[in-house]
Tab-separated table of N, CA and C in Angstrom:
chain	number	residue	atom	x	y	z
A	1	MET	N	160.514	124.003	303.700
A	1	MET	CA	159.713	122.859	303.344
A	1	MET	C	158.352	123.011	304.010
A	2	LYS	N	157.321	122.721	303.270
A	2	LYS	CA	155.960	122.734	303.817
A	2	LYS	C	155.671	121.381	304.457
A	3	VAL	N	155.240	121.417	305.729
A	3	VAL	CA	154.883	120.191	306.433
A	3	VAL	C	153.489	120.328	307.023
A	4	THR	N	152.813	119.199	307.145
A	4	THR	CA	151.540	119.120	307.861
A	4	THR	C	151.794	118.285	309.111
A	5	ILE	N	151.409	118.803	310.248
A	5	ILE	CA	151.642	118.123	311.523
A	5	ILE	C	150.606	117.015	311.703
A	6	ASP	N	151.091	115.786	311.881
A	6	ASP	CA	150.210	114.631	312.050
A	6	ASP	C	149.993	114.272	313.511
A	7	ASN	N	151.017	114.490	314.347
A	7	ASN	CA	150.901	114.171	315.768
A	7	ASN	C	151.926	114.991	316.538
A	8	VAL	N	151.619	115.289	317.792
A	8	VAL	CA	152.501	116.068	318.659
A	8	VAL	C	152.574	115.369	320.006
A	9	VAL	N	153.796	115.169	320.506
A	9	VAL	CA	154.006	114.561	321.814
A	9	VAL	C	155.093	115.353	322.524
A	10	GLN	N	154.845	115.705	323.783
A	10	GLN	CA	155.872	116.394	324.568
A	10	GLN	C	156.495	115.384	325.514
A	11	ILE	N	157.823	115.233	325.430
A	11	ILE	CA	158.567	114.350	326.314
A	11	ILE	C	159.655	115.186	326.965
A	12	ALA	N	159.522	115.363	328.282
A	12	ALA	CA	160.434	116.225	329.047
A	12	ALA	C	160.423	117.613	328.409
A	13	ASP	N	161.580	118.093	327.977
A	13	ASP	CA	161.670	119.441	327.409
A	13	ASP	C	161.541	119.457	325.889
A	14	GLU	N	161.349	118.297	325.261
A	14	GLU	CA	161.292	118.245	323.803
A	14	GLU	C	159.881	118.018	323.293
A	15	VAL	N	159.588	118.687	322.185
A	15	VAL	CA	158.329	118.470	321.477
A	15	VAL	C	158.667	117.619	320.255
A	16	LEU	N	158.066	116.442	320.200
A	16	LEU	CA	158.277	115.546	319.074
A	16	LEU	C	157.045	115.580	318.187
A	17	VAL	N	157.272	115.654	316.880
A	17	VAL	CA	156.161	115.681	315.935
A	17	VAL	C	156.360	114.609	314.873
A	18	THR	N	155.245	114.083	314.386
A	18	THR	CA	155.268	113.345	313.137
A	18	THR	C	154.639	114.277	312.116
A	19	PHE	N	155.125	114.212	310.891
A	19	PHE	CA	154.676	115.170	309.882
A	19	PHE	C	154.650	114.533	308.508
A	20	SER	N	153.902	115.179	307.618
A	20	SER	CA	153.782	114.753	306.218
A	20	SER	C	154.260	115.891	305.323
A	21	THR	N	154.851	115.517	304.201
A	21	THR	CA	155.260	116.480	303.180
A	21	THR	C	154.851	115.918	301.822
A	22	ASP	N	155.120	116.674	300.779
A	22	ASP	CA	154.900	116.170	299.424
A	22	ASP	C	155.863	115.040	299.084
A	23	PHE	N	156.910	114.852	299.924
A	23	PHE	CA	157.963	113.877	299.642
A	23	PHE	C	157.926	112.667	300.558
A	24	GLY	N	156.992	112.648	301.522
A	24	GLY	CA	156.891	111.521	302.436
A	24	GLY	C	156.591	111.968	303.858
A	25	ASN	N	156.753	111.050	304.798
A	25	ASN	CA	156.426	111.285	306.208
A	25	ASN	C	157.635	110.962	307.069
A	26	ALA	N	157.733	111.633	308.221
A	26	ALA	CA	158.828	111.344	309.147
A	26	ALA	C	158.480	111.890	310.521
A	27	ALA	N	159.446	111.819	311.407
A	27	ALA	CA	159.309	112.337	312.765
A	27	ALA	C	160.498	113.241	313.040
A	28	ALA	N	160.292	114.222	313.909
A	28	ALA	CA	161.360	115.170	314.205
A	28	ALA	C	161.106	115.847	315.544
A	29	VAL	N	162.130	116.521	316.018
A	29	VAL	CA	162.010	117.402	317.173
A	29	VAL	C	161.537	118.749	316.647
A	30	TRP	N	160.572	119.340	317.318
A	30	TRP	CA	160.035	120.635	316.926
A	30	TRP	C	160.702	121.714	317.769
A	31	SER	N	161.192	122.756	317.139
A	31	SER	CA	161.814	123.865	317.851
A	31	SER	C	160.834	125.030	317.915
A	32	GLY	N	160.378	125.327	319.120
A	32	GLY	CA	159.444	126.440	319.288
A	32	GLY	C	158.184	126.000	319.994
A	33	VAL	N	157.180	126.860	319.932
A	33	VAL	CA	155.886	126.584	320.548
A	33	VAL	C	155.273	125.358	319.883
A	34	PRO	N	154.773	124.387	320.670
A	34	PRO	CA	154.209	123.181	320.058
A	34	PRO	C	153.137	123.509	319.022
A	35	PRO	N	153.202	122.850	317.859
A	35	PRO	CA	152.224	123.111	316.805
A	35	PRO	C	150.916	122.379	317.077
A	36	THR	N	149.918	122.711	316.309
A	36	THR	CA	148.608	122.078	316.389
A	36	THR	C	148.533	120.951	315.360
A	37	ILE	N	147.952	119.828	315.758
A	37	ILE	CA	147.769	118.719	314.825
A	37	ILE	C	146.907	119.195	313.657
A	38	GLY	N	147.337	118.879	312.453
A	38	GLY	CA	146.631	119.277	311.239
A	38	GLY	C	147.104	120.591	310.651
A	39	ALA	N	147.890	121.345	311.426
A	39	ALA	CA	148.374	122.640	310.940
A	39	ALA	C	149.479	122.441	309.898
A	40	CYS	N	149.560	123.383	308.956
A	40	CYS	CA	150.615	123.393	307.944
A	40	CYS	C	151.632	124.471	308.313
A	41	HIS	N	152.900	124.148	308.178
A	41	HIS	CA	153.972	125.084	308.516
A	41	HIS	C	155.061	125.026	307.464
A	42	ASP	N	155.719	126.161	307.259
A	42	ASP	CA	156.952	126.190	306.491
A	42	ASP	C	158.078	126.043	307.508
A	43	VAL	N	158.983	125.077	307.284
A	43	VAL	CA	160.040	124.806	308.251
A	43	VAL	C	161.391	124.715	307.561
A	44	GLU	N	162.426	124.923	308.367
A	44	GLU	CA	163.785	124.627	307.946
A	44	GLU	C	164.200	123.347	308.648
A	45	LEU	N	165.012	122.543	307.977
A	45	LEU	CA	165.506	121.290	308.527
A	45	LEU	C	166.894	121.500	309.113
A	46	GLU	N	167.171	120.805	310.216
A	46	GLU	CA	168.525	120.819	310.759
A	46	GLU	C	168.912	119.394	311.131
A	47	ILE	N	170.081	119.006	310.678
A	47	ILE	CA	170.660	117.713	311.030
A	47	ILE	C	171.827	118.029	311.938
A	48	GLU	N	171.751	117.576	313.183
A	48	GLU	CA	172.738	117.955	314.193
A	48	GLU	C	173.873	116.962	314.357
A	49	GLU	N	173.837	115.848	313.651
A	49	GLU	CA	174.839	114.811	313.854
A	49	GLU	C	175.785	114.732	312.673
A	50	SER	N	176.905	114.062	312.899
A	50	SER	CA	177.855	113.840	311.810
A	50	SER	C	177.285	112.821	310.833
A	51	VAL	N	177.506	113.090	309.583
A	51	VAL	CA	177.102	112.189	308.511
A	51	VAL	C	178.390	111.753	307.819
A	52	VAL	N	178.553	110.444	307.627
A	52	VAL	CA	179.797	109.905	307.078
A	52	VAL	C	179.526	109.298	305.705
A	53	TRP	N	180.299	109.753	304.718
A	53	TRP	CA	180.155	109.253	303.368
A	53	TRP	C	180.483	107.760	303.340
A	54	GLY	N	179.631	106.983	302.681
A	54	GLY	CA	179.815	105.546	302.588
A	54	GLY	C	179.134	104.789	303.721
A	55	GLU	N	178.704	105.482	304.766
A	55	GLU	CA	178.012	104.854	305.886
A	55	GLU	C	176.593	105.413	306.010
A	56	SER	N	176.484	106.663	306.460
A	56	SER	CA	175.163	107.278	306.624
A	56	SER	C	174.814	108.201	305.451
A	57	ALA	N	175.682	108.256	304.449
A	57	ALA	CA	175.421	109.011	303.217
A	57	ALA	C	175.988	108.212	302.050
A	58	ILE	N	175.122	107.933	301.073
A	58	ILE	CA	175.540	107.174	299.896
A	58	ILE	C	174.875	107.771	298.657
A	59	PRO	N	175.417	107.484	297.473
A	59	PRO	CA	174.751	107.966	296.257
A	59	PRO	C	173.341	107.380	296.172
A	60	ALA	N	172.385	108.210	295.778
A	60	ALA	CA	170.993	107.761	295.658
A	60	ALA	C	170.815	106.992	294.349
A	61	PRO	N	169.996	105.933	294.385
A	61	PRO	CA	169.771	105.167	293.160
A	61	PRO	C	168.925	105.915	292.123
A	62	LYS	N	168.163	106.923	292.578
A	62	LYS	CA	167.361	107.699	291.625
A	62	LYS	C	167.371	109.166	292.029
A	63	GLU	N	167.108	110.010	291.071
A	63	GLU	CA	167.149	111.454	291.284
A	63	GLU	C	165.770	111.967	291.664
A	64	ASP	N	165.347	111.609	292.866
A	64	ASP	CA	164.057	112.012	293.418
A	64	ASP	C	164.246	112.399	294.868
A	65	CYS	N	163.558	113.429	295.310
A	65	CYS	CA	163.609	113.815	296.717
A	65	CYS	C	162.592	113.000	297.504
A	66	SER	N	162.979	112.590	298.717
A	66	SER	CA	162.046	111.867	299.574
A	66	SER	C	162.458	112.026	301.027
A	67	ILE	N	161.507	111.735	301.902
A	67	ILE	CA	161.751	111.726	303.337
A	67	ILE	C	160.905	110.608	303.923
A	68	GLY	N	161.489	109.861	304.857
A	68	GLY	CA	160.767	108.747	305.453
A	68	GLY	C	161.504	108.192	306.651
A	69	VAL	N	160.924	107.181	307.259
A	69	VAL	CA	161.522	106.522	308.416
A	69	VAL	C	161.625	105.035	308.104
A	70	MET	N	162.821	104.468	308.374
A	70	MET	CA	163.021	103.041	308.167
A	70	MET	C	164.027	102.536	309.199
A	71	ASP	N	163.681	101.463	309.869
A	71	ASP	CA	164.566	100.840	310.855
A	71	ASP	C	165.068	101.835	311.899
A	72	GLY	N	164.200	102.738	312.332
A	72	GLY	CA	164.552	103.694	313.374
A	72	GLY	C	165.368	104.886	312.917
A	73	SER	N	165.665	104.970	311.638
A	73	SER	CA	166.419	106.107	311.097
A	73	SER	C	165.524	106.960	310.219
A	74	ILE	N	165.855	108.238	310.162
A	74	ILE	CA	165.172	109.143	309.244
A	74	ILE	C	165.980	109.141	307.956
A	75	ASN	N	165.309	108.843	306.854
A	75	ASN	CA	165.960	108.779	305.558
A	75	ASN	C	165.567	109.995	304.723
A	76	LEU	N	166.569	110.699	304.253
A	76	LEU	CA	166.359	111.869	303.402
A	76	LEU	C	167.081	111.630	302.081
A	77	THR	N	166.393	111.840	300.979
A	77	THR	CA	167.032	111.793	299.672
A	77	THR	C	166.914	113.181	299.071
A	78	GLY	N	168.048	113.719	298.684
A	78	GLY	CA	168.076	115.053	298.107
A	78	GLY	C	169.340	115.250	297.290
A	79	LYS	N	169.565	116.483	296.907
A	79	LYS	CA	170.682	116.790	296.015
A	79	LYS	C	171.708	117.666	296.716
A	80	ILE	N	172.965	117.245	296.656
A	80	ILE	CA	174.057	118.116	297.087
A	80	ILE	C	174.259	119.125	295.970
A	81	ILE	N	174.079	120.400	296.327
A	81	ILE	CA	174.204	121.476	295.343
A	81	ILE	C	175.638	121.963	295.243
A	82	SER	N	176.307	122.038	296.409
A	82	SER	CA	177.699	122.478	296.430
A	82	SER	C	178.380	121.916	297.667
A	83	VAL	N	179.701	121.912	297.635
A	83	VAL	CA	180.503	121.426	298.761
A	83	VAL	C	181.721	122.331	298.913
A	84	ASP	N	182.068	122.651	300.173
A	84	ASP	CA	183.257	123.480	300.384
A	84	ASP	C	184.449	122.606	300.763
A	85	ALA	N	185.599	123.209	300.967
A	85	ALA	CA	186.836	122.474	301.228
A	85	ALA	C	186.793	121.669	302.526
A	86	GLU	N	185.965	122.067	303.479
A	86	GLU	CA	185.867	121.358	304.759
A	86	GLU	C	184.832	120.233	304.734
A	87	GLY	N	184.175	120.020	303.612
A	87	GLY	CA	183.182	118.961	303.505
A	87	GLY	C	181.779	119.384	303.875
A	88	VAL	N	181.550	120.674	304.089
A	88	VAL	CA	180.204	121.162	304.363
A	88	VAL	C	179.478	121.295	303.030
A	89	VAL	N	178.302	120.671	302.963
A	89	VAL	CA	177.554	120.673	301.710
A	89	VAL	C	176.256	121.449	301.861
A	90	VAL	N	175.807	121.983	300.753
A	90	VAL	CA	174.475	122.565	300.657
A	90	VAL	C	173.597	121.451	300.125
A	91	PHE	N	172.608	121.040	300.943
A	91	PHE	CA	171.772	119.882	300.652
A	91	PHE	C	170.344	120.347	300.444
A	92	ASP	N	169.762	119.961	299.315
A	92	ASP	CA	168.417	120.381	298.935
A	92	ASP	C	167.472	119.184	298.925
A	93	VAL	N	166.448	119.240	299.785
A	93	VAL	CA	165.395	118.223	299.787
A	93	VAL	C	164.119	118.927	299.339
A	94	GLY	N	163.799	118.825	298.080
A	94	GLY	CA	162.565	119.403	297.551
A	94	GLY	C	162.435	120.899	297.761
A	95	GLY	N	163.535	121.620	297.656
A	95	GLY	CA	163.493	123.075	297.823
A	95	GLY	C	163.828	123.543	299.220
A	96	SER	N	163.957	122.639	300.169
A	96	SER	CA	164.375	122.994	301.524
A	96	SER	C	165.885	122.798	301.600
A	97	ILE	N	166.588	123.878	301.835
A	97	ILE	CA	168.043	123.882	301.824
A	97	ILE	C	168.566	123.807	303.261
A	98	THR	N	169.560	122.937	303.477
A	98	THR	CA	170.218	122.860	304.771
A	98	THR	C	171.708	122.658	304.550
A	99	LEU	N	172.505	123.103	305.505
A	99	LEU	CA	173.947	122.893	305.462
A	99	LEU	C	174.278	121.743	306.400
A	100	ILE	N	175.053	120.781	305.909
A	100	ILE	CA	175.502	119.675	306.749
A	100	ILE	C	176.929	119.315	306.375
A	101	GLU	N	177.627	118.716	307.323
A	101	GLU	CA	178.961	118.211	307.035
A	101	GLU	C	178.846	116.727	306.709
A	102	ILE	N	179.393	116.340	305.573
A	102	ILE	CA	179.459	114.927	305.215
A	102	ILE	C	180.938	114.549	305.247
A	103	VAL	N	181.332	113.889	306.322
A	103	VAL	CA	182.722	113.506	306.531
A	103	VAL	C	183.141	112.517	305.445
A	104	GLY	N	184.247	112.834	304.781
A	104	GLY	CA	184.780	111.933	303.757
A	104	GLY	C	184.224	112.128	302.362
A	105	PHE	N	183.300	113.059	302.175
A	105	PHE	CA	182.752	113.298	300.838
A	105	PHE	C	183.763	114.078	300.010
A	106	THR	N	184.151	113.510	298.886
A	106	THR	CA	185.095	114.184	297.995
A	106	THR	C	184.539	114.293	296.584
A	107	GLY	N	183.274	113.971	296.432
A	107	GLY	CA	182.648	113.999	295.114
A	107	GLY	C	182.373	115.405	294.632
A	108	ALA	N	181.840	115.462	293.439
A	108	ALA	CA	181.491	116.736	292.824
A	108	ALA	C	179.979	116.925	292.865
A	109	ALA	N	179.579	118.159	293.003
A	109	ALA	CA	178.155	118.512	292.975
A	109	ALA	C	177.802	118.901	291.541
A	110	PRO	N	176.570	118.724	291.141
A	110	PRO	CA	175.444	118.180	291.910
A	110	PRO	C	175.426	116.655	291.872
A	111	ILE	N	174.911	116.077	292.964
A	111	ILE	CA	174.734	114.634	293.064
A	111	ILE	C	173.595	114.358	294.042
A	112	PHE	N	172.737	113.418	293.696
A	112	PHE	CA	171.669	113.010	294.607
A	112	PHE	C	172.228	111.986	295.589
A	113	VAL	N	171.878	112.143	296.878
A	113	VAL	CA	172.367	111.234	297.906
A	113	VAL	C	171.234	110.833	298.848
A	114	ASP	N	171.417	109.666	299.451
A	114	ASP	CA	170.547	109.193	300.524
A	114	ASP	C	171.278	109.418	301.837
A	115	LEU	N	170.606	110.065	302.788
A	115	LEU	CA	171.150	110.263	304.127
A	115	LEU	C	170.323	109.478	305.121
A	116	LYS	N	170.981	108.873	306.112
A	116	LYS	CA	170.301	108.237	307.235
A	116	LYS	C	170.770	108.942	308.494
A	117	VAL	N	169.819	109.506	309.232
A	117	VAL	CA	170.155	110.209	310.465
A	117	VAL	C	169.230	109.735	311.578
A	118	GLY	N	169.687	109.899	312.786
A	118	GLY	CA	168.895	109.483	313.933
A	118	GLY	C	167.976	110.562	314.458
A	119	ARG	N	168.278	111.814	314.100
A	119	ARG	CA	167.525	112.933	314.670
A	119	ARG	C	167.443	114.064	313.651
A	120	LEU	N	166.262	114.602	313.523
A	120	LEU	CA	165.986	115.728	312.636
A	120	LEU	C	165.281	116.784	313.466
A	121	VAL	N	165.648	118.041	313.287
A	121	VAL	CA	164.988	119.143	314.006
A	121	VAL	C	164.301	120.040	312.978
A	122	LEU	N	163.060	120.420	313.282
A	122	LEU	CA	162.300	121.333	312.422
A	122	LEU	C	162.199	122.691	313.101
A	123	PHE	N	162.524	123.744	312.355
A	123	PHE	CA	162.405	125.113	312.828
A	123	PHE	C	161.351	125.827	312.002
A	124	PRO	N	160.210	126.214	312.598
A	124	PRO	CA	159.209	126.944	311.827
A	124	PRO	C	159.767	128.295	311.411
A	125	THR	N	159.516	128.683	310.149
A	125	THR	CA	160.044	129.941	309.635
A	125	THR	C	159.108	131.116	309.867
A	126	GLY	N	157.847	130.814	310.171
A	126	GLY	CA	156.874	131.889	310.351
A	126	GLY	C	156.315	132.415	309.049
A	127	VAL	N	156.706	131.810	307.930
A	127	VAL	CA	156.220	132.244	306.613
A	127	VAL	C	154.891	131.601	306.335
């Protein structure tokens, strides 16, 4: 995913960034050397927490990718491309693919879903 860095703050050992994409704005932990404000980066997304179907993951009302912040949570809307027997899904947010476990998901792919997470990590790809 292409992001533009809007702000950078270092708190203890973590670098926190706010960023913009073609799909919206959010905040995340930055993995690596702190970026420069205004710089554009290609990043991979990582969701480190459990996501539970019916609670922090629900069917999306529309088939559009988005990213944003609401009520202290990071909201991601994207498409589940595939799911394995253990509930690990391939999740696509505007071409950025990530693997996450959605506990209790038994649906069929493809399906657009809304995720609410407390923490998002960005890994610059160097591309």
